[in-house]
Tab-separated table of C-alpha atoms and ligand atoms in Angstrom:
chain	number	residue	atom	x	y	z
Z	883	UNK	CA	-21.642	2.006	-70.714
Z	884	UNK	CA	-23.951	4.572	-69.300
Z	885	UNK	CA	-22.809	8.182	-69.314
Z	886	UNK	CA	-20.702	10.048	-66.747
Z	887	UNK	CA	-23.806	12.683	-66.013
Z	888	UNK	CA	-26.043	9.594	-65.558
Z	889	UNK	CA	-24.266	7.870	-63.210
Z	890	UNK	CA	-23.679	10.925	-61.380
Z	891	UNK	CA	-27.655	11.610	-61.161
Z	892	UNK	CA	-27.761	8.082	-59.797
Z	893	UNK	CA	-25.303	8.588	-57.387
Z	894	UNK	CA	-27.369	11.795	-55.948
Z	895	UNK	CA	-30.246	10.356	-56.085
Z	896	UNK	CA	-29.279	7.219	-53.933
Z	897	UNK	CA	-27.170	9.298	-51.537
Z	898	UNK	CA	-30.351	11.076	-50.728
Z	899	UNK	CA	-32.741	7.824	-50.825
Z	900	UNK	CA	-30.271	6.416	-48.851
Z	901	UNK	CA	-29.717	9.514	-46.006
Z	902	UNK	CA	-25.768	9.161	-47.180
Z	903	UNK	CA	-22.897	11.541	-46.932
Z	904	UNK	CA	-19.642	11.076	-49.525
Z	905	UNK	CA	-16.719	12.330	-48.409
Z	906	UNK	CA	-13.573	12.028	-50.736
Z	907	UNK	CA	-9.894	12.164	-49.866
Z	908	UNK	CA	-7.859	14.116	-52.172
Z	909	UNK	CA	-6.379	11.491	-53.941
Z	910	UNK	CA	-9.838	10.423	-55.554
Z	911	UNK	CA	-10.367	10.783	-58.977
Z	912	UNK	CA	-11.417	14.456	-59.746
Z	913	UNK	CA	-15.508	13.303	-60.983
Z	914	UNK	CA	-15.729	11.485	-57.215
Z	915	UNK	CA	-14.327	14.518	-55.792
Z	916	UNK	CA	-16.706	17.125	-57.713
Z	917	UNK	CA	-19.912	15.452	-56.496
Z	918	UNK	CA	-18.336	14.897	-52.879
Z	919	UNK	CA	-19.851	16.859	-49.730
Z	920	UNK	CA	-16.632	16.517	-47.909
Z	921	UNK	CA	-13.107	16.680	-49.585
Z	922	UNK	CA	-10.371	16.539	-46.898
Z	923	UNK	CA	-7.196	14.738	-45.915
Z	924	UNK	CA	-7.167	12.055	-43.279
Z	925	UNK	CA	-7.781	14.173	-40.313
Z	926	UNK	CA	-10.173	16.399	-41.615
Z	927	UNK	CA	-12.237	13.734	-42.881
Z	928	UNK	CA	-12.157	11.583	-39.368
Z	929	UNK	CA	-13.430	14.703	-38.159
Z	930	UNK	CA	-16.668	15.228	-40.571
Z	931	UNK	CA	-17.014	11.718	-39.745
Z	932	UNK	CA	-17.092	12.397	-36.485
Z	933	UNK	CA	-20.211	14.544	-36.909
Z	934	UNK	CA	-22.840	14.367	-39.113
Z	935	UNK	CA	-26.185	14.260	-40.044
Z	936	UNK	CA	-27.399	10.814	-41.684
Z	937	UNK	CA	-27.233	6.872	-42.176
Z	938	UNK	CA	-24.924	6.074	-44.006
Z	939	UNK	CA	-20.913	7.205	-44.877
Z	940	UNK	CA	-19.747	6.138	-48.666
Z	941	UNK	CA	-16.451	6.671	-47.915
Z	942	UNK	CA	-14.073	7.607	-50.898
Z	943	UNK	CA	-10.679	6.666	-49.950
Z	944	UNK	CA	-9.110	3.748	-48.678
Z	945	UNK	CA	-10.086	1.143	-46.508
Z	946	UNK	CA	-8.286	2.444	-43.120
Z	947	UNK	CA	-9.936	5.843	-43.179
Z	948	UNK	CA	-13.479	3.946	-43.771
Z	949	UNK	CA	-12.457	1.829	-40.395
Z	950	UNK	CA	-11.384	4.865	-38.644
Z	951	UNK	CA	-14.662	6.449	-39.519
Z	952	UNK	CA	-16.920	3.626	-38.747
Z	953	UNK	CA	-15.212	3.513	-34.896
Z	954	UNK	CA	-16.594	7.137	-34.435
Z	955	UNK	CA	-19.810	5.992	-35.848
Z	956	UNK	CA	-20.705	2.894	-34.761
Z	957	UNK	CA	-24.534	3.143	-35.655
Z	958	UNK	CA	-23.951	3.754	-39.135
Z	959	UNK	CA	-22.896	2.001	-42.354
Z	960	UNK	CA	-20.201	2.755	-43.551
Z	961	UNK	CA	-19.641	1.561	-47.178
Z	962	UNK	CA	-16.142	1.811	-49.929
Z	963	UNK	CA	-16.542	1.773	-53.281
Z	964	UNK	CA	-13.702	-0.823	-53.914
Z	965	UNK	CA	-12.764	-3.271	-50.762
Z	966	UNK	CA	-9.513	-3.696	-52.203
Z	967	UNK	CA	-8.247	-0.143	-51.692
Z	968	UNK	CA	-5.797	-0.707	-49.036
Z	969	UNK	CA	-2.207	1.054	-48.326
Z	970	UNK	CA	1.091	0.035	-48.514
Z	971	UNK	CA	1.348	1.486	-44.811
Z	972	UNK	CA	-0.962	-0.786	-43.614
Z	973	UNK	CA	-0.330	-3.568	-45.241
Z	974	UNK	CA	3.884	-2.767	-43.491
Z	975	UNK	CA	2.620	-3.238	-40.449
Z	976	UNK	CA	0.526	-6.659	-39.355
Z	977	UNK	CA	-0.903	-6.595	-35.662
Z	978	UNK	CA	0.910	-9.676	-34.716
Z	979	UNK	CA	4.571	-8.197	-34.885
Z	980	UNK	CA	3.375	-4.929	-33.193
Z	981	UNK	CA	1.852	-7.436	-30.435
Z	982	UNK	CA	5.081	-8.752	-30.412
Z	983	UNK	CA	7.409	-5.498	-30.296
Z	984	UNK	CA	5.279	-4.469	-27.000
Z	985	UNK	CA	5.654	-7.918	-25.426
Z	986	UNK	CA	9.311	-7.085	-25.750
Z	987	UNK	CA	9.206	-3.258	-25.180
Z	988	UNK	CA	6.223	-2.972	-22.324
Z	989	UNK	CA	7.720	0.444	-21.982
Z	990	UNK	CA	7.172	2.334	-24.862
Z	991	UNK	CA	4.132	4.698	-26.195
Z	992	UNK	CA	3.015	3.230	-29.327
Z	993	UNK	CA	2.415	6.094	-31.390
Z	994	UNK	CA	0.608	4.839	-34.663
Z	995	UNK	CA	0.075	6.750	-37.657
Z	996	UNK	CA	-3.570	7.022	-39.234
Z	997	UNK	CA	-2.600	4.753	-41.880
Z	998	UNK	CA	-3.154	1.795	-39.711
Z	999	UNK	CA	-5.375	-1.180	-39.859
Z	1000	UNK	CA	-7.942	-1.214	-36.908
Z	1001	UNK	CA	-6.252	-4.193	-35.245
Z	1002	UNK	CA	-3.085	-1.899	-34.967
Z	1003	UNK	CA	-4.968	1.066	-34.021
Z	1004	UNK	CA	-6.597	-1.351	-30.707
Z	1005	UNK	CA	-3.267	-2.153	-29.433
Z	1006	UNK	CA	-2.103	1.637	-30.216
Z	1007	UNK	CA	-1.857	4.405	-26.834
Z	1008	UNK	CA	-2.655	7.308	-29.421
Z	1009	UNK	CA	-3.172	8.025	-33.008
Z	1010	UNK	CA	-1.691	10.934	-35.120
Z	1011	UNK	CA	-2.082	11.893	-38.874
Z	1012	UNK	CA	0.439	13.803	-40.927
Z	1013	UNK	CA	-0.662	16.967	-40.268
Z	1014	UNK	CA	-0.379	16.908	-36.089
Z	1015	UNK	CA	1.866	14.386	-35.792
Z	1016	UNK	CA	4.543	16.420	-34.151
Z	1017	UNK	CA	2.211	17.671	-31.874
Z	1018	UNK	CA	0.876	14.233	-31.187
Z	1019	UNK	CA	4.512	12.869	-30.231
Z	1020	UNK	CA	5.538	16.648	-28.259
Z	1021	UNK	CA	2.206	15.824	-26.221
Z	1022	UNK	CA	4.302	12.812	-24.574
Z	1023	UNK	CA	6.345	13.369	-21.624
Z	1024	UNK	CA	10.037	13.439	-22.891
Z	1025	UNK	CA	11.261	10.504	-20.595
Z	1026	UNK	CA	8.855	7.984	-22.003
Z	1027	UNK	CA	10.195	5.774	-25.123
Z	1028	UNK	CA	8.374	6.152	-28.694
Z	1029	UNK	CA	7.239	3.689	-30.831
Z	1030	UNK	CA	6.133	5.541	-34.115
Z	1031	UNK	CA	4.298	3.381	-36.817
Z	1032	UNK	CA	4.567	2.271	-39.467
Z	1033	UNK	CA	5.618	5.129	-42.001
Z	1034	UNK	CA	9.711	5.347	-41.961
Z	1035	UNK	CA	9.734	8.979	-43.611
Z	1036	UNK	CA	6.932	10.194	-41.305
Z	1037	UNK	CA	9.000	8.841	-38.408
Z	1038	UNK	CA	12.320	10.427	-39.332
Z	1039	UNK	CA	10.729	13.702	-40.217
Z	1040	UNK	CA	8.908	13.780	-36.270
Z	1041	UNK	CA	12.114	12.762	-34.472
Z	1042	UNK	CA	13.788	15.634	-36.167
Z	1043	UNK	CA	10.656	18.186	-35.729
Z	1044	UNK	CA	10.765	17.102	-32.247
Z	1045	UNK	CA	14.741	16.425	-31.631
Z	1046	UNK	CA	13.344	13.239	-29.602
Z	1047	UNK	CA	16.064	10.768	-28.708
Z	1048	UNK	CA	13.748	7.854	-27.163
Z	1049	UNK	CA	11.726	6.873	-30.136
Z	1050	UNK	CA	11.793	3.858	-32.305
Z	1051	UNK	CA	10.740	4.018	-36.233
Z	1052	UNK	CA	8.897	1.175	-37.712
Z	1053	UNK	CA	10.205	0.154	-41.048
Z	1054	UNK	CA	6.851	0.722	-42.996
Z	1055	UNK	CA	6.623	3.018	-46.516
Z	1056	UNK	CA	4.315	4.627	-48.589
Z	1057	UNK	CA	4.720	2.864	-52.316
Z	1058	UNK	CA	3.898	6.224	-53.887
Z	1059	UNK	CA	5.728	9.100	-51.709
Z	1060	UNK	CA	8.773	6.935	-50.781
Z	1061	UNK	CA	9.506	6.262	-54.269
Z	1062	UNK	CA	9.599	9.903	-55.447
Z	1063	UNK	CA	13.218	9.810	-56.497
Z	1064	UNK	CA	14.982	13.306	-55.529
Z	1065	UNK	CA	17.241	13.436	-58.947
Z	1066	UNK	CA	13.744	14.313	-60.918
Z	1067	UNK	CA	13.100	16.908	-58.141
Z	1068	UNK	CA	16.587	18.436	-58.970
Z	1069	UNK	CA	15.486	18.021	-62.643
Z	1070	UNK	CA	12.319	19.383	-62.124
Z	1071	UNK	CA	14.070	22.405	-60.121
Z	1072	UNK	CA	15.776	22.895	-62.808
Z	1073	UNK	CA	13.232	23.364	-65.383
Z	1074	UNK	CA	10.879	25.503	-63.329
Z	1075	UNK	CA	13.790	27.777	-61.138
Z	1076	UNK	CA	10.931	30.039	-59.851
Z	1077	UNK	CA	8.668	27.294	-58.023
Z	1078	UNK	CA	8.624	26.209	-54.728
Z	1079	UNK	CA	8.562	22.670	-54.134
Z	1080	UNK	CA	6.345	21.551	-51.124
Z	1081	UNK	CA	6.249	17.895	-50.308
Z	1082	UNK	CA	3.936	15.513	-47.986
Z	1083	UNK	CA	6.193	14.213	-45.139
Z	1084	UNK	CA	6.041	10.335	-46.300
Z	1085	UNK	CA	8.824	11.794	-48.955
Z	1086	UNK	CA	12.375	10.487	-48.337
Z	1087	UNK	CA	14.789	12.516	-46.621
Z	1088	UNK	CA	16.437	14.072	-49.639
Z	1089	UNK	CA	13.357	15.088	-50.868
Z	1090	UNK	CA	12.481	16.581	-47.809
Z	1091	UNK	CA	15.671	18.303	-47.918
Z	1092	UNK	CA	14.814	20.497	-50.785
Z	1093	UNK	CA	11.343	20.758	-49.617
Z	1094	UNK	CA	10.436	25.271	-48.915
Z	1095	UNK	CA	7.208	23.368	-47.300
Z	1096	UNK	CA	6.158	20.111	-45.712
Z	1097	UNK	CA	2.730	19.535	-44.695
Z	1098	UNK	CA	-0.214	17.139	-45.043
Z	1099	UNK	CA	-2.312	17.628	-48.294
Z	1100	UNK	CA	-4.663	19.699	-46.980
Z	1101	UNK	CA	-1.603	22.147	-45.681
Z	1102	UNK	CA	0.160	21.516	-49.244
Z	1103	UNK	CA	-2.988	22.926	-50.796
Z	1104	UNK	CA	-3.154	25.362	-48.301
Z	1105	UNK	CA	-0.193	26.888	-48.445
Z	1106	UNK	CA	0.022	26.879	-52.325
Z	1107	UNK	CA	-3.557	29.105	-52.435
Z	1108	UNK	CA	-2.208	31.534	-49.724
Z	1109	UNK	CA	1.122	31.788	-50.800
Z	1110	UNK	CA	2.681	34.817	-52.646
Z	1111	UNK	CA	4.372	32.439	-55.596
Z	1112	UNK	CA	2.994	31.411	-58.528
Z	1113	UNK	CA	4.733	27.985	-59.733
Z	1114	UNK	CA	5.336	24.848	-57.494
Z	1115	UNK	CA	6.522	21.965	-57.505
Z	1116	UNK	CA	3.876	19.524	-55.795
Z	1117	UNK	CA	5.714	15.845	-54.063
Z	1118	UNK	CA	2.559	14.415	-53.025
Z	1119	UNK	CA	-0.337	12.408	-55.158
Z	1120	UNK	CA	-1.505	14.259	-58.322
Z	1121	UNK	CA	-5.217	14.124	-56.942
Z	1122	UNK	CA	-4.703	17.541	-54.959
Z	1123	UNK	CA	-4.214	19.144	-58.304
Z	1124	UNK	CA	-7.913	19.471	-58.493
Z	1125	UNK	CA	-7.658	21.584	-55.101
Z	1126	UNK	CA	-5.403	23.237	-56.290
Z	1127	UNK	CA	-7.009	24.389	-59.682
Z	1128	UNK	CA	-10.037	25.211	-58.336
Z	1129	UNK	CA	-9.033	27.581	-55.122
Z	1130	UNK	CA	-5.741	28.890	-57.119
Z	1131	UNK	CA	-6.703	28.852	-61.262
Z	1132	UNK	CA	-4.289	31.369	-62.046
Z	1133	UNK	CA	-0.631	29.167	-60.605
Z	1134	UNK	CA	1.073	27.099	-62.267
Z	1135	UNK	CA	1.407	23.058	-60.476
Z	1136	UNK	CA	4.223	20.581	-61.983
Z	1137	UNK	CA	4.004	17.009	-60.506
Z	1138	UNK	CA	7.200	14.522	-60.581
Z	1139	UNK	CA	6.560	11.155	-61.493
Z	1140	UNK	CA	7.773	8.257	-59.142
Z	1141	UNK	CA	9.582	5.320	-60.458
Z	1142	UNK	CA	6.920	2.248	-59.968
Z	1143	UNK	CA	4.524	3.744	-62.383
Z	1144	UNK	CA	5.848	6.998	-63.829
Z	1145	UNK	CA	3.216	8.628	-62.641
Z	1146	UNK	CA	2.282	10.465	-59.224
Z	1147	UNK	CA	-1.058	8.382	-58.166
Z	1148	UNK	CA	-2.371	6.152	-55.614
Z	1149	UNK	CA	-3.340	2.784	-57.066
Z	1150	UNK	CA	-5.240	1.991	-54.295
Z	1151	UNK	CA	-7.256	5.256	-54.294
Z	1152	UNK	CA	-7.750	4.819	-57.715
Z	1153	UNK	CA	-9.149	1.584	-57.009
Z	1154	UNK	CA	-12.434	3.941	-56.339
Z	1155	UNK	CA	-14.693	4.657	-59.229
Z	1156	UNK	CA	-17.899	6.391	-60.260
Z	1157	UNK	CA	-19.442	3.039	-61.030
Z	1158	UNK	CA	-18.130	1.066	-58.109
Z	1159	UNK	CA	-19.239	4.409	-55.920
Z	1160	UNK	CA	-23.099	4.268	-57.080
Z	1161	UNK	CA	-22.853	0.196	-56.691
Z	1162	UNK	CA	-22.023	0.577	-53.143
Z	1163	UNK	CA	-24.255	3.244	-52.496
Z	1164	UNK	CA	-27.063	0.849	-53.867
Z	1165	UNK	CA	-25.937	-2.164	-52.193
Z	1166	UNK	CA	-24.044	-0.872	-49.027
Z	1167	UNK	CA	-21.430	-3.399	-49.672
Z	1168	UNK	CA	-18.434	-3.385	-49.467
Z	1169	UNK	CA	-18.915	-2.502	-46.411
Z	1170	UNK	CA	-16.909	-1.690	-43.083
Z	1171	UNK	CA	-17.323	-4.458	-40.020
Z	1172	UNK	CA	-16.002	-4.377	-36.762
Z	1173	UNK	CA	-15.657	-6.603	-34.047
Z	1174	UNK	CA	-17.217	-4.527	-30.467
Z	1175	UNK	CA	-14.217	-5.216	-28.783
Z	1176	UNK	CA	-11.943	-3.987	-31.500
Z	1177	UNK	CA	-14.068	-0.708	-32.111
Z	1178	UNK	CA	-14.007	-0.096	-28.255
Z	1179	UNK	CA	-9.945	-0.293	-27.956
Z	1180	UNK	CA	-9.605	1.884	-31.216
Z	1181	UNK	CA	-11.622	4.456	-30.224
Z	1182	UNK	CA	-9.256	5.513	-27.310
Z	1183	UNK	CA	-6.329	6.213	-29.157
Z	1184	UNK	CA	-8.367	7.923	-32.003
Z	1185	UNK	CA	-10.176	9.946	-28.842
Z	1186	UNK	CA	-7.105	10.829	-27.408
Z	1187	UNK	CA	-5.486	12.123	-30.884
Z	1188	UNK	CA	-8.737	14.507	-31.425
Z	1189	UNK	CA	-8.612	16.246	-28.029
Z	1190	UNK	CA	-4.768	16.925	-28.837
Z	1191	UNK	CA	-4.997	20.820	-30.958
O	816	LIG	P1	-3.032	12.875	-45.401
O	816	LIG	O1	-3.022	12.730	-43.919
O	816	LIG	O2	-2.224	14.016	-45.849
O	816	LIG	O3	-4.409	12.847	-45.913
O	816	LIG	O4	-2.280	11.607	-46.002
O	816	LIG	C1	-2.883	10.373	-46.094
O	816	LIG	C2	-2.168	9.534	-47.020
O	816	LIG	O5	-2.532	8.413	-47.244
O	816	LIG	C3	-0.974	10.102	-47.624
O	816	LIG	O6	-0.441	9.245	-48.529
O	817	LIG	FE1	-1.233	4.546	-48.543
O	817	LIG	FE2	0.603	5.872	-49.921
O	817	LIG	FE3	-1.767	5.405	-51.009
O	817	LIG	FE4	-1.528	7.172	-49.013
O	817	LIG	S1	-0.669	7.331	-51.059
O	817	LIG	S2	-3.106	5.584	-49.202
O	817	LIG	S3	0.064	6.183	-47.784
O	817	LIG	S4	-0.232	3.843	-50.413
């Protein structure tokens, strides 16, 4: 096995044979993040994606945020490390039943979460991510009916945020945030009584409850750096924590494990490795294809959720 620096010159050295940019989500293993020119949540990174300079996008996250950024860049390849690194959100939510709900509901605005395949993001009227997904749904005129997808917690957190009657929840949830069991946040609470607990919005409700802030995991990290306290409790994947060290050495971060792993990480983010990263760079495979058609309807929706502040 070759060594972690080598693999690392290889990687830099094909990113610029290859005119590449890597941008990482948060949830990326910290060496992928290090050596990334773009670390960013979901919007942030559609939005690099949006503009650049370059060829080619090795994107380090999973495979819906690749699609999203290969619809604002239709010239370029875009390439994943691991072509299995797909979402429980995603995989919640097959095109065919949304088809169906509209057939049935010609009505309603489907409002669709980022964590959407491309196929559901076509038949979507606008997009949203975590962090302006109230604004997205407030940007609706009240007497229209909502259809929010696919995330359940998201959903529930929006309709309250927005104290909107007319809007519909899909039953979709995230296999890492929804299963952060609020009895080991009391515990944790409990050990640490100084901390503030912030938590990502796919939490569950009780979570939530106890939650001093709720943002997307750029905000989380945000808020932690700027914040006054020095201990928190952090409810979202344990990939921010190298965020969080860097910008805010000096606090103290205490993850809770959830129950399907005992642990507080992605599995398909962690799908994504050093090795798989300078493969894909090398090959450009995996890599992200669209039909026309589909890239054309997905655009609007994504369009429309970028010119929303
Ligand atoms: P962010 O929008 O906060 O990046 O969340 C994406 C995600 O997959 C959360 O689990
Ligand atoms: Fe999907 Fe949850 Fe993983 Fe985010 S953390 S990519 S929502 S499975």
């Amino acid at each position: 096995m070759l060594a972690t620096s080598t693999i690392v010159e290889e990687i830099l050295d094909l990113k610029k044979e290859r005119r590449a940019v890597l941008l990482a989500h948060h949830y990326q293993d910290t060496e992928i993040q290090e050596i990334a020119d773009v670390v960013g949540d979901s919007l942030e990174l559609s939005r690099k994606a949006h503009d650049f300079d370059g060829d080619v996008i090795a994107f380090c996250g999973v495979w819906f945020m690749a699609e999203t950024a290969k619809v604002l860049n239709p010239n370029r390849i875009v390439v994943v490390p691991d072509k299995d690194a797909s979402c429980s959100l995603v995989e919640s939510c097959p095109v065919e039943q949304v088809r169906a709900y509209k057939k049935l509901h010609p009505d309603h605005v489907v409002v669709s979460y980022i964590n959407t395949s491309v196929d559901v993001k076509a038949e979507s009227d606008i997009l949203c991510t975590s962090s302006n997904a109230v604004a997205i749904v407030n940007s609706i005129p009240a007497d229209q009916p909502v259809l929010f997808l696919p995330d359940i917690n998201l959903g529930n957190y929006v309709k309250k945020q927005t104290g909107r009657e007319n809007m519909k929840i899909w039953q979709g949830a995230c296999i890492v945030h929804a299963t952060f069991p609020a009895r080991r946040l009391t515990k944790a609470r409990m050990e640490h009584p100084e901390a503030l607990v912030v938590a990502h919005p796919e939490c569950p409700p009780d979570v939530l409850a106890m939650a001093d802030y709720i943002g997307s995991t750029s905000a989380l990290i945000k808020y932690c750096v700027n914040s006054g306290a020095g201990e928190f409790i952090v409810m979202t994947e344990s990939g921010v924590s190298h965020s969080l060290l860097k910008f805010a050495p000096e606090k103290k971060f205490y993850f809770v494990k959830n129950e399907n792993c005992n642990c507080s990480e992605c599995p398909y983010m962690r799908l994504n490795t050093l090795e798989k990263l300078r493969d894909c760079l090398r090959d450009l495979r995996p890599r992200v294809e669209i039909a026309p058609d589909i890239m054309r309807r997905a655009l609007v929706p994504i369009e429309r959720m970028l010119a929303v502040k």
